[in-house]
Structures are given as structure tokens and as C-alpha cells.
CSV table of C-alpha atoms and ligand atoms in Angstrom, one decimal:
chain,number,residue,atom,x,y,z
X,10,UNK,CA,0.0,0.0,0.0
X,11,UNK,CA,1.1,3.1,-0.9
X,12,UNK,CA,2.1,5.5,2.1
X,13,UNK,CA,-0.6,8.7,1.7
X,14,UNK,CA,2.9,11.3,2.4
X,15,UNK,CA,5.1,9.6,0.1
X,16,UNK,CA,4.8,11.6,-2.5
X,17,UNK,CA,4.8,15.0,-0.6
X,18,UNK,CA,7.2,17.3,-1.4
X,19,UNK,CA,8.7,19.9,1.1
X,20,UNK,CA,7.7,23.9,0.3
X,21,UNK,CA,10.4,26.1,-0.7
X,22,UNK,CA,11.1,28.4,2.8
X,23,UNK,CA,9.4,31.5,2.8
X,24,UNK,CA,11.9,34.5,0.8
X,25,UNK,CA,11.8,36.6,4.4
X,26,UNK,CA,12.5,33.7,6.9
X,27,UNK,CA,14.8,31.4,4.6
X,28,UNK,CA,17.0,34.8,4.9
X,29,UNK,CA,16.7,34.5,8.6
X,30,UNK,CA,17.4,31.2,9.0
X,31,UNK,CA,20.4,31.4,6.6
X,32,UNK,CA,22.0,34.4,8.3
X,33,UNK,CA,22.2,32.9,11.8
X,34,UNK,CA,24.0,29.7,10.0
X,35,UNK,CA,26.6,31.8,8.8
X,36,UNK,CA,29.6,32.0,11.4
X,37,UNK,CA,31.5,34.9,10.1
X,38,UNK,CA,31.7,37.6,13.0
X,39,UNK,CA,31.1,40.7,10.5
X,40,UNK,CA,27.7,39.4,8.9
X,41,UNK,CA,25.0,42.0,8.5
X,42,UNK,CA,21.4,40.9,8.5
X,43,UNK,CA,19.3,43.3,6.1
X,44,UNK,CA,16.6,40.7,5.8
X,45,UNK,CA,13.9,40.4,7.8
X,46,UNK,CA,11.7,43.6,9.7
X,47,UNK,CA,12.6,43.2,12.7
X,48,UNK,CA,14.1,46.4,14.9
X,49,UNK,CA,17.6,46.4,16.5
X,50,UNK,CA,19.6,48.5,18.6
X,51,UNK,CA,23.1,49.8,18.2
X,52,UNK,CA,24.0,46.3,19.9
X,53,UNK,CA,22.1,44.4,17.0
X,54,UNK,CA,19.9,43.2,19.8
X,55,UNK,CA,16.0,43.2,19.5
X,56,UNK,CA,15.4,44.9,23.0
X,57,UNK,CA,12.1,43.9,25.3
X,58,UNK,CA,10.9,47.7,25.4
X,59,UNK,CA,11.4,49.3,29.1
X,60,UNK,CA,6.8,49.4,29.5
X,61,UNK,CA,6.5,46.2,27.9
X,62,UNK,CA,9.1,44.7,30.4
X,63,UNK,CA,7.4,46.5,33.5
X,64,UNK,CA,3.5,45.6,32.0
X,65,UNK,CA,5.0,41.9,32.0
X,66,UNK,CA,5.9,42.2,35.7
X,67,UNK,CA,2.9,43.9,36.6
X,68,UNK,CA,0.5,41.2,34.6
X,69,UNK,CA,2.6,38.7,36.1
X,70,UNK,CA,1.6,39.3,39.8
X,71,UNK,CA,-1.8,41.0,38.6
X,72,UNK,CA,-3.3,37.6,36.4
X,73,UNK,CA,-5.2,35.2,38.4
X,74,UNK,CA,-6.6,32.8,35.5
X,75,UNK,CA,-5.3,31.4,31.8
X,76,UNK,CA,-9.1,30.8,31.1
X,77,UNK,CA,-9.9,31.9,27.5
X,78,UNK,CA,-11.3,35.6,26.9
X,79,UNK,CA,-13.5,35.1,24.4
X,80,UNK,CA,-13.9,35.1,20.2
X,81,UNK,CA,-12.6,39.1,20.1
X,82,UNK,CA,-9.9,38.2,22.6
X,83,UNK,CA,-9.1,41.8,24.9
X,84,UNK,CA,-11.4,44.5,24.5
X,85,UNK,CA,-9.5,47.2,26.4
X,86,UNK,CA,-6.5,46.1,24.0
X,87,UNK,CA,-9.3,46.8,21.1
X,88,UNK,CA,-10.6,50.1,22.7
X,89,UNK,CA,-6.2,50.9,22.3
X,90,UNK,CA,-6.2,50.2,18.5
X,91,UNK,CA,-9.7,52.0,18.2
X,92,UNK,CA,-8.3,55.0,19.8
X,93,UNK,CA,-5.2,54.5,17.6
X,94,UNK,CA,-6.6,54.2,14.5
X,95,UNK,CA,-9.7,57.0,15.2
X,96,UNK,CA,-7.9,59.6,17.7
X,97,UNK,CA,-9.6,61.9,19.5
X,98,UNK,CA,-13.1,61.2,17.3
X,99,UNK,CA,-12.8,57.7,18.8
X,100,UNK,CA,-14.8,56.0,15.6
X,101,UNK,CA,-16.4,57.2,12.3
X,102,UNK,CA,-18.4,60.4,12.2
X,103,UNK,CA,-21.4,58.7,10.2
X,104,UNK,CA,-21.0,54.7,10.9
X,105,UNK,CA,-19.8,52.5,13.4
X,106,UNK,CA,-16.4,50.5,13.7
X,107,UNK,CA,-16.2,47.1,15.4
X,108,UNK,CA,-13.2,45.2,16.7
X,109,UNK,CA,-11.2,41.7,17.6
X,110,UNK,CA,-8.1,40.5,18.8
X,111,UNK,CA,-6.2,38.7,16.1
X,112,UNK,CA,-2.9,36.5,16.4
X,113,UNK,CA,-0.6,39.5,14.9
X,114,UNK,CA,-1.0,41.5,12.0
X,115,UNK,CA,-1.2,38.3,10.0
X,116,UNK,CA,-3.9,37.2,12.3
X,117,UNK,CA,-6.3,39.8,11.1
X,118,UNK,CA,-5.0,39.9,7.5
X,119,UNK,CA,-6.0,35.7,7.4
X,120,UNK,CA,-9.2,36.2,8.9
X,121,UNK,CA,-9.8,39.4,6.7
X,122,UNK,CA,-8.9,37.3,3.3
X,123,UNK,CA,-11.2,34.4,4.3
X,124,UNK,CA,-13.9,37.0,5.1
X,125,UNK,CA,-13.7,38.7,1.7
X,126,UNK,CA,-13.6,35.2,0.3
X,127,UNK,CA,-17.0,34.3,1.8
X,128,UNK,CA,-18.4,37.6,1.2
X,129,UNK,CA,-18.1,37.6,-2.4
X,130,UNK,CA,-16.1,34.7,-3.8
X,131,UNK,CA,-16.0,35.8,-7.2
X,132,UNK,CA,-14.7,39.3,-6.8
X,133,UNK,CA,-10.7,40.0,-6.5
X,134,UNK,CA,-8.3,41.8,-4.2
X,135,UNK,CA,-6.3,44.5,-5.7
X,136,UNK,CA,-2.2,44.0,-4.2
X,137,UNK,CA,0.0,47.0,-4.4
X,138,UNK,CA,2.8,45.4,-6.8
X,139,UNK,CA,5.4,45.4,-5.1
X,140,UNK,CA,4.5,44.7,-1.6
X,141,UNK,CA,5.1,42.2,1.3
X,142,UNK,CA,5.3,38.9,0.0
X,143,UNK,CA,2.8,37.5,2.5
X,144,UNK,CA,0.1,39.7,1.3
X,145,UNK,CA,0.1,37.6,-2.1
X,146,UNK,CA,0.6,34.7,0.2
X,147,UNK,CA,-2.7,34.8,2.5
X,148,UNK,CA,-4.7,35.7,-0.6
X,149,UNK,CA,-4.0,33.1,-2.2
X,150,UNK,CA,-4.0,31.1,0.9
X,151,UNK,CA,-7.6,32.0,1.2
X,152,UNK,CA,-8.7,31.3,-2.5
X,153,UNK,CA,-9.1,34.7,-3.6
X,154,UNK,CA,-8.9,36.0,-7.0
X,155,UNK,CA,-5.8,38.8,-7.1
X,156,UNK,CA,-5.1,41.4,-9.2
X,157,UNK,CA,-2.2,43.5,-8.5
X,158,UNK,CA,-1.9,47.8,-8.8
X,159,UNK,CA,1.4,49.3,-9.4
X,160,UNK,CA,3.2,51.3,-6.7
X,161,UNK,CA,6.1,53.1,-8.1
X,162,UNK,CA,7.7,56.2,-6.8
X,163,UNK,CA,7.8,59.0,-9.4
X,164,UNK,CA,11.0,61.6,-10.1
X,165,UNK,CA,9.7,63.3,-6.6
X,166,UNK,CA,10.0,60.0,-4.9
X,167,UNK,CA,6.6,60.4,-4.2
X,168,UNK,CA,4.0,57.6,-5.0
X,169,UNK,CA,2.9,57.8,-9.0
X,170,UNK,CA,-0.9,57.9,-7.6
X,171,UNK,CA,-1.8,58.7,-11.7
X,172,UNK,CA,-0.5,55.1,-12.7
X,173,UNK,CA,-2.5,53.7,-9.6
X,174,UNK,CA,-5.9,55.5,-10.6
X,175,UNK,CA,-5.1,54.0,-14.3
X,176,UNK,CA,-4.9,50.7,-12.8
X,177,UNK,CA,-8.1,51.0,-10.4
X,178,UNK,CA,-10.0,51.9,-13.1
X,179,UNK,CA,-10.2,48.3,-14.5
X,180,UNK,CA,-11.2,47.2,-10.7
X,181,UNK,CA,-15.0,46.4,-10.5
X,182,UNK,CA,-17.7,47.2,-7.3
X,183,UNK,CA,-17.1,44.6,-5.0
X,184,UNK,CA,-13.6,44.1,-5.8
X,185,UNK,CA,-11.3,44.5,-2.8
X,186,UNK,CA,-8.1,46.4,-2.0
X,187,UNK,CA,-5.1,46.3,0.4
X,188,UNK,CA,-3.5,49.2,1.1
X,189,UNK,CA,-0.7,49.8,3.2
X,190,UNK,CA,-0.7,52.5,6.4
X,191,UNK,CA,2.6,54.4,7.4
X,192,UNK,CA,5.6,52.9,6.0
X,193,UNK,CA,5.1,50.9,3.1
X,194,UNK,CA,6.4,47.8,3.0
X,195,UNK,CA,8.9,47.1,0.7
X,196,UNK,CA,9.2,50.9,-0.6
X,197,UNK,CA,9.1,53.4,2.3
X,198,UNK,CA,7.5,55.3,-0.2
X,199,UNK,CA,4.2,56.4,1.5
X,200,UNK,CA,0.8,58.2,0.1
X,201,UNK,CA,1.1,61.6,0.4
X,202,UNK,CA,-2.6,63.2,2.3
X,203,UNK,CA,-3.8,64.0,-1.0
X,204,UNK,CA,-3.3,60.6,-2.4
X,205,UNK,CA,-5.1,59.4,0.3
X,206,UNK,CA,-8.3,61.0,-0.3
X,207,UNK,CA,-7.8,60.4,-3.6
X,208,UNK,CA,-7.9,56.5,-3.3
X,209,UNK,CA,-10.9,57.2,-1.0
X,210,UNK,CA,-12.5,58.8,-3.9
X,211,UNK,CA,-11.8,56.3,-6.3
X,212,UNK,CA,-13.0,53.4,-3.3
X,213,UNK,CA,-16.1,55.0,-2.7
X,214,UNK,CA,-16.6,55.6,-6.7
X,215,UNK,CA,-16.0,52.2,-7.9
X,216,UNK,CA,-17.7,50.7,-4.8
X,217,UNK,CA,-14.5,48.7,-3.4
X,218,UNK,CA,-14.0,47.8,-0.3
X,219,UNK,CA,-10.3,49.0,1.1
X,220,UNK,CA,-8.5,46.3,3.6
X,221,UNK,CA,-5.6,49.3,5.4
X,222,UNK,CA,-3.0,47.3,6.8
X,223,UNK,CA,-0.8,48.6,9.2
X,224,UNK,CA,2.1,47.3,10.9
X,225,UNK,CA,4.3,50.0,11.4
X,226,UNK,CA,2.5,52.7,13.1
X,227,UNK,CA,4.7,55.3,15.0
X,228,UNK,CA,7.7,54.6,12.7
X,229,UNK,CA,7.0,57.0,10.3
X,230,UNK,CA,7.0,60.7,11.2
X,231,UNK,CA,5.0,60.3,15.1
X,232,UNK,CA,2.4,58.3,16.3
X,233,UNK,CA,0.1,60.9,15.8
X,234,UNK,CA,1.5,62.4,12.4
X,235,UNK,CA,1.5,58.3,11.1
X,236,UNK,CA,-2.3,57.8,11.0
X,237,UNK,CA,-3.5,61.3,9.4
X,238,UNK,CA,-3.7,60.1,6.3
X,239,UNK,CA,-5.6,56.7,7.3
X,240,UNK,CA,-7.3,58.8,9.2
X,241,UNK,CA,-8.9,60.7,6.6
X,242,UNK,CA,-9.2,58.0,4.0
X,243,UNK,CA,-11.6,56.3,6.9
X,244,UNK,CA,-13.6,59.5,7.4
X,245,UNK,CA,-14.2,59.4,3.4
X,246,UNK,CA,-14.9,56.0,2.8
X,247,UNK,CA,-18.3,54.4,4.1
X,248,UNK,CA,-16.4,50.9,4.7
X,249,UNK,CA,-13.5,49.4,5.2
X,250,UNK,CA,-11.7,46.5,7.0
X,251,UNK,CA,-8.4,47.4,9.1
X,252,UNK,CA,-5.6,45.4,10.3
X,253,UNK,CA,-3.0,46.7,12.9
X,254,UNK,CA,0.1,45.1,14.1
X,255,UNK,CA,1.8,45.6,17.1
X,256,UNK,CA,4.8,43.2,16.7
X,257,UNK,CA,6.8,46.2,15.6
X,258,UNK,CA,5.6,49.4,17.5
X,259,UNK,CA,5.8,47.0,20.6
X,260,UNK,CA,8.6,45.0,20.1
X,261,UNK,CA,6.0,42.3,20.4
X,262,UNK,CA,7.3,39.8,17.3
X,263,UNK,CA,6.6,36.6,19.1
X,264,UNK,CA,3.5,37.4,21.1
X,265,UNK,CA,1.6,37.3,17.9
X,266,UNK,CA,-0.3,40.6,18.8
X,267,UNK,CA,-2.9,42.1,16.5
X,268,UNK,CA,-6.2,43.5,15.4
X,269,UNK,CA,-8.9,43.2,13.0
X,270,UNK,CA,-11.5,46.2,12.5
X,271,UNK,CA,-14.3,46.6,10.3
X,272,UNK,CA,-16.0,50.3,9.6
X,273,UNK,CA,-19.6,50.2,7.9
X,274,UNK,CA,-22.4,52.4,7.5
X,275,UNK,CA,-24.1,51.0,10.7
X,276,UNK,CA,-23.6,49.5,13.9
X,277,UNK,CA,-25.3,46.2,13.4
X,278,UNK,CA,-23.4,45.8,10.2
X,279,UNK,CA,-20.1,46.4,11.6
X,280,UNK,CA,-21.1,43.9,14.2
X,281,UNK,CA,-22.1,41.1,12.4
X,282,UNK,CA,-18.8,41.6,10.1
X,283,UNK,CA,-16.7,41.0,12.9
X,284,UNK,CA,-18.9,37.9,14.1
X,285,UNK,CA,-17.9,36.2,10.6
X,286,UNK,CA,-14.2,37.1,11.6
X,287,UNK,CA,-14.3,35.8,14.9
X,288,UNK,CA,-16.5,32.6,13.0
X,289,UNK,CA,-13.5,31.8,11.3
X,290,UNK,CA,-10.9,32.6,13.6
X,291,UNK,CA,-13.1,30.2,15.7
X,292,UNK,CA,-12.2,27.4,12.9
X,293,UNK,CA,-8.5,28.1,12.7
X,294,UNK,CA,-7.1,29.0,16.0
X,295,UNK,CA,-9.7,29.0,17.5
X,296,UNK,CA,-9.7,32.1,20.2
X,297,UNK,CA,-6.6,35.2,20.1
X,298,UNK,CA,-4.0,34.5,22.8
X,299,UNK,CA,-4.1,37.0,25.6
X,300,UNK,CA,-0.8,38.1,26.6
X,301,UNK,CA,0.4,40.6,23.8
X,302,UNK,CA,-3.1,42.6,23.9
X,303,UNK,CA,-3.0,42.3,28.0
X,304,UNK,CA,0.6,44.4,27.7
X,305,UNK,CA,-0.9,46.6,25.2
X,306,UNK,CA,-3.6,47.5,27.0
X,307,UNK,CA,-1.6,47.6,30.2
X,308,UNK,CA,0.9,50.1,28.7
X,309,UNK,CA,-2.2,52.0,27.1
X,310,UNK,CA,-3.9,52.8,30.7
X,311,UNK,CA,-1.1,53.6,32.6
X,312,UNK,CA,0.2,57.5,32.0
X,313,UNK,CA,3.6,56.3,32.8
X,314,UNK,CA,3.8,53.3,31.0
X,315,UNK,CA,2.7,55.1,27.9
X,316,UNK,CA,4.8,57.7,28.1
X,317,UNK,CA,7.6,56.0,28.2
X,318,UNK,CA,6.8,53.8,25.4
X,319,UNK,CA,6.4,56.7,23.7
X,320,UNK,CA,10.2,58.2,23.8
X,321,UNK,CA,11.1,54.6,23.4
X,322,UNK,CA,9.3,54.3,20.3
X,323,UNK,CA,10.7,58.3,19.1
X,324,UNK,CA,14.2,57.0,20.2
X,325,UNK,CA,13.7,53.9,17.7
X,326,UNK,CA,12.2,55.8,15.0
X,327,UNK,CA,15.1,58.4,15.9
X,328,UNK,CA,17.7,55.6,14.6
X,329,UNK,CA,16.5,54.3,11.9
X,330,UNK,CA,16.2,58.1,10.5
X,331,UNK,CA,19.8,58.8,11.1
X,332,UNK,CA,21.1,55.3,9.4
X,333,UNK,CA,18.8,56.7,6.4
X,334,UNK,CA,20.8,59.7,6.2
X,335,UNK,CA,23.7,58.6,6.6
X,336,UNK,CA,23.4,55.2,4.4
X,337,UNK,CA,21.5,57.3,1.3
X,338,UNK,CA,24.9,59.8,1.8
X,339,UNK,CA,27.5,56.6,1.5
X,340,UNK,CA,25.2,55.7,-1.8
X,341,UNK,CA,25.0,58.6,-3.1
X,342,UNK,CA,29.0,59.2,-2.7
X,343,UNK,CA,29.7,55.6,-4.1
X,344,UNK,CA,28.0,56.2,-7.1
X,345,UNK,CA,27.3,60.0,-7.5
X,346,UNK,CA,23.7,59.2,-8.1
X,347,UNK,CA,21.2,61.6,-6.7
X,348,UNK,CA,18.6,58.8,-6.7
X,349,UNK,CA,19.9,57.1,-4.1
X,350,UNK,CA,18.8,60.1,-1.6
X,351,UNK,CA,15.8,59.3,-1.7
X,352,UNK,CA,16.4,56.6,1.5
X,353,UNK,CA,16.7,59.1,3.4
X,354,UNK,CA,13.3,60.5,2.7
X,355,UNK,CA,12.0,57.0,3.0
X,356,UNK,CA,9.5,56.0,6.3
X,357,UNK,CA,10.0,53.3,8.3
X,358,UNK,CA,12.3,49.9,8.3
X,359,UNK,CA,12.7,49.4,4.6
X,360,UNK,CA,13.5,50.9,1.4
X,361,UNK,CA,13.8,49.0,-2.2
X,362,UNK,CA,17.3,49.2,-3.3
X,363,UNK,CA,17.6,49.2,-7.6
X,364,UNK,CA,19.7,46.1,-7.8
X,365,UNK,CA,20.7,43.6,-10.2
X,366,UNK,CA,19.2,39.9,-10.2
X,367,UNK,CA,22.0,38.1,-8.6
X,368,UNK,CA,23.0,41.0,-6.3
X,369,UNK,CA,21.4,39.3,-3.0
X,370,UNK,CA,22.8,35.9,-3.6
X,371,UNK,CA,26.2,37.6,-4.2
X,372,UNK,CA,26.4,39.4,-1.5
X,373,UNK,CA,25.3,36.8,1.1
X,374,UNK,CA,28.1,35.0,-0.4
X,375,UNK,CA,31.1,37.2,-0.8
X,376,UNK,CA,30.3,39.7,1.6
X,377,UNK,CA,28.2,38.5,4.4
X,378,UNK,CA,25.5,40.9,4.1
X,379,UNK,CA,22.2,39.6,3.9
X,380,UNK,CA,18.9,40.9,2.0
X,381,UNK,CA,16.0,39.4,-0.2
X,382,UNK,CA,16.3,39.1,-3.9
X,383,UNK,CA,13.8,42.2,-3.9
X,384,UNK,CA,16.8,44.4,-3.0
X,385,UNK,CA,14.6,45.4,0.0
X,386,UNK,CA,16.9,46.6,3.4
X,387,UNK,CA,15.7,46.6,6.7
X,388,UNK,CA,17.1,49.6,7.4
X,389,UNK,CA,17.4,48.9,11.5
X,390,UNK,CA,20.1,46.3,10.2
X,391,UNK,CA,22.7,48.7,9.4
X,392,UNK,CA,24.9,50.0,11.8
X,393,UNK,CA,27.0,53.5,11.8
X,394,UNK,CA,29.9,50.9,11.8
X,395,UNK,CA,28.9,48.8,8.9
X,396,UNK,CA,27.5,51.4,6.6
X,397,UNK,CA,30.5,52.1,4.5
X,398,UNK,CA,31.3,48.4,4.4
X,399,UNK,CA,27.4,47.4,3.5
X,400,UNK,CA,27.7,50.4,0.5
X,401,UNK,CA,30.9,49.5,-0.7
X,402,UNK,CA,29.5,46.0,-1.2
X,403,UNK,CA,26.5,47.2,-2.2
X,404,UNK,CA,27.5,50.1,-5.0
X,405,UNK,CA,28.6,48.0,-7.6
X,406,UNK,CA,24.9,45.7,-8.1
X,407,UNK,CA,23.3,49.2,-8.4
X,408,UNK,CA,21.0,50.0,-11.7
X,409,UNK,CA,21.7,53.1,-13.0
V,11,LMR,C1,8.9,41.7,7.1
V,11,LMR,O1,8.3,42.1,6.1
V,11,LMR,O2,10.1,41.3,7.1
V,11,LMR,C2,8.2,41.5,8.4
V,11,LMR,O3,6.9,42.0,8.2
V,11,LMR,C3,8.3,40.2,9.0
V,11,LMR,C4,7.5,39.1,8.3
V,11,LMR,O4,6.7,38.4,8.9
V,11,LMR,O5,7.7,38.9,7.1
């Protein structure tokens, strides 16, 4: 009889976490990771934030029970990414947003895709090209029909928002669209306010319904400043599904930490959006784990707490600013292209470096320094130390 797994195959590893797992095989003391999007310190380390450390010890003594919460997981933790994503108005002027507690960003991106999927099965979601690979990845994961938009910065190194309208033009009502928040990723290159209520005109036109994905809040320009354009896309539009991350802002990679949100015209509507989320969260995983969102919300009510995750945060965003300066100068030097300037510009952990096709496999090799083929840099991986050595590796697989 024939075994039923003897013919399986094993999956290629995913681009972003072969990286990973590559990099810490290498033994040569001078490697630099570029790879993944993860944060580091001057020290290379990934710190436990200062209120996330304190919430932990506070929870620790505070907690009484591991019972489950409940399909949308912490509610205060919601109410946080509610007063995040609304400000001061605390929701939509005409409308109603609901919220659950997701397993990470990726949490409430799954459950989002398999929500669109049973809401209109035929339809397709519209994929800024290029983006994160994973959004192409849950998509398809969750059966949906894609279609991709191009995001391209033009001579400004601002987004080309006229080749994006072209594009959305062919999408039909009931198609869907991710967008990206702050800091796109791979670019950096983010919607200017305009552009925003632009692509809420064109949603509400065409009848789509826009999925805003954010992962990166607070590493843009502030926490505040980070959210004005989302901010007024979501006053403009009458719907919309959200998904927030707080695996980066928090430091909270492994504590799978996240949020779904729908915004629709009514209460009841939002509402029973959400129960279909929390319906199929219910078949995958079941209920959100607890201990992310309880430090969240922990950090959220306590003036302290906040505050200093705050300056943490502006000291973290404060870094990554000055390695854009100063790596966009070593590039521009190196090959007396003004283009390159433009990373400093950039928002957030990445930028998209021009690069040949063999460039990351190259440089992984002879040079240590690790990226995807993409040419996309984590920015937070570069050092003051390693940036001449990283552009002096790096100068010669530029495109002109
Ligand atoms: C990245 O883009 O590197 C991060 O969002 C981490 C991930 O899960 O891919």
C-alpha cells in the first residue's frame, strides 16, 4: 500500500524567513542581516521595550486565570487600537467600527482574506505590486482572485498615484483592495494626504471595499502624524476592513499581537462583520491568545507606561532616521547618483534598493551581508559601523 505522504514534497522556505534562517548559520563575525523587519539597537539586539518589560511584571503578579477571553480576545487592548486608528473622534463620524483581537497583523490579514472570500467569492483583491510577499501569500491562501496595482515612486519619490488610478480603473464594485498604512512595506514610499483622499475617492466611486494594513504605526514621522492620512481615508470612505500590528511598534514579534476592524455604514453591520471574523478565527485558532493585547492594554492605561513607550518608540524611530541619512549619503557618494537620496526620505524599516538579479545571492556570499532578492533593506540592520562596508558591497549591483 502506498504511504498517503510519500509523495509529498517539502515547500520552498518563505523568501523573508529562509533569509533569517540562513543568516544565523553563517559563522563569520562581521555578517549584516538586512533581511527580515525586525528592529535592532546599536547592539544588533531586538530589546524587550522598558513598559512592555514593567507591564510583564505587573501582569505577572496581577493575572489570576489562563481561562480563554472570548472570540474578540481583549477588549480594552481593542478600545487601544480604536483610539489608535480614530484619535480623538474615537470612531467614524457617520457609521460604526467594530473590533477583535487577532494573532498578529497576520492574524487579522488571514481572517480578513477568508472574510472577503465568503463575502463575495468571485470578486478580487487589488495588491499593491510590489508589496510584502505574505500579502500575495494569504490571498492566495484564502482562495481569492488577485489582481495587483502598481506602486512606483515617481522623479519626486513620491508615490505615482496617476499610474495607480489607471490601474483602479479596471477594478469592479465589490472588488477589494489592500492598502498599506505608514511605512510601506517594501518601498518606504508612502501616500502623500492628498493621495489618500484620492484613493478614497476612487474606493467609494468604484464601490470597493479598502483592507488598510498597518504594521508599522509610529515609525513614520510620530504616532500621531503616522495615522492622518488613514485617518482621513476612513472619514471618506463608508467601509473598510483594518488590520493593525503591534509586533513592531511594541517590540511584540513573538506574542503574535494584532487587530482586526471593520468600519460600515451602521452598527449592526459592523457587528455582524466582525462575528464572521471571529466565525473563522473560531475554525483556525480558535480564540486570540491573551498576553500581547493584555501588555498593550496595560501600557495603554497607565500615564507612565505610555509615556515612556512613547520616547522609546521616538528614540527607535530616531535611529532608523539617522542610518537613512547617513546610508543614502554613503550611496549617493559611491556612485554620484542623486537617486539614491531618496532613502533618506524614505518611512519606516525598509527601502527598495535598484539592484541587479543576482545581487542578494552575491552578497550573502562574498560579503556576508544579507537581503531578499527584492533588493529590500531593513534599514534597522545597518549599523554607523557597517554602513561604509554594506555600500561599498552594495554600490557596484546598483542600476543606473
Ligand atoms: C517583514 O516584512 O520582514 C516583516 O513583516 C516580517 C515578516 O513576517 O515577514
Amino acid at each position: 500500500m502506498t504511504n498517503p505522504l510519500s509523495a509529498i514534497q517539502a515547500m520552498p522556505p518563505d523568501p523573508l524567513l529562509g533569509i533569517m534562517a540562513a543568516f544565523r548559520a553563517d559563522d563569520r563575525a562581521n555578517k549584516v542581516d538586512l533581511g527580515v523587519g525586525i528592529y535592532k539597537d546599536d547592539d544588533g539586539r531586538t530589546p524587550i521595550m522598558a513598559a512592555v518589560r514593567e507591564a510583564e511584571k505587573r501582569l505577572a503578579v496581577s493575572g489570576d486565570t489562563k481561562a480563554y477571553e472570548g472570540p474578540r480576545g481583549n477588549l480594552a487592548f481593542c478600545e487601544t487600537v480604536q483610539g489608535f486608528l480614530y484619535g480623538a473622534s474615537g470612531g467614524p463620524a457617520d457609521g460604526a467600527a467594530s473590533f477583535m483581537t487577532t494573532p498578529g497583523g497576520c492574524g487579522a490579514l488571514g481572517v480578513g482574506a477568508a472574510f472577503l472570500r465568503r463575502l463575495a467569492p468571485e470578486r478580487k483583491l487589488w495588491i499593491s505590486d510590489p508589496t510584502w510577499p505574505n500579502h500575495v501569500h494569504i490571498a492566495k491562501s484564502a482562495g481569492l482572485n488577485i489582481a495587483r496595482y502598481p506602486y512606483v515612486a515617481d522623479s519626486q519619490g513620491l508615490p505615482d498615484f496617476d499610474r495607480v488610478e489607471d490601474d483602479l480603473r479596471q477594478a469592479e464594485a465589490g472588488d477589494s483592495i489592500i492598502i498599506q498604512g505608514p511605512c510601506h512595506n517594501p518601498s518606504g514610499v508612502d501616500l502623500t494626504l492628498e493621495q489618500w483622499s484620492r484613493l478614497a475617492t476612487l474606493c467609494q466611486s468604484r464601490g470597493l471595499l479598502p483592507f488598510v494594513d498597518i504594521a508599522y504605526h509610529g515609525f513614520g514621522a510620530s504616532l500621531d502624524e503616522d495615522l492622518v492620512g488613514v485617518r482621513t481615508f476612513l472619514a471618506s470612505v463608508e467601509s473598510a476592513l483594518v488590520s493593525y500590528s503591534c509586533s513592531k511598534n511594541f517590540g511584540l514579534y513573538r506574542e503574535r499581537t494584532g487587530c482586526v476592524a471593520v468600519q460600515a455604514p451602521e452598527s449592526e453591520a459592523a457587528d455582524a462583520a466582525v462575528s464572521h471574523l471571529a466565525d473563522l478565527g473560531r475554525a483556525s485558532y480558535s480564540m486570540p491568545p491573551a498576553h500581547g493585547a493584555a501588555i498593550v492594554a496595560e501600557i495603554r492605561q497607565d500615564e507612565a507606561l505610555y509615556a515612556s513607550w512613547v520616547e522609546e518608540l521616538d528614540g527607535m524611530r530616531g535611529r532608523l532616521n539617522r542610518l537613512r541619512s547617513a546610508f543614502a549619503d554613503a550611496l549617493t557618494e559611491r556612485t554620484g547618483d542623486g537617486r539614491h537620496g531618496a532613502i533618506a526620505r524614505q518611512a519606516g524599516m525598509f527601502s527598495l534598493l535598484p539592484v541587479q538579479p543576482d545581487a542578494a545571492e552575491r552578497l550573502a556570499a562574498d560579503h556576508a551581508v544579507y537581503m531578499p532578492k527584492s533588493g529590500r533593506i531593513n534599514i534597522a540592520g545597518l549599523h554607523e559601523r557597517t554602513i561604509d562596508r554594506v555600500a561599498d558591497a552594495v554600490a557596484p549591483f546598483l542600476t543606473a
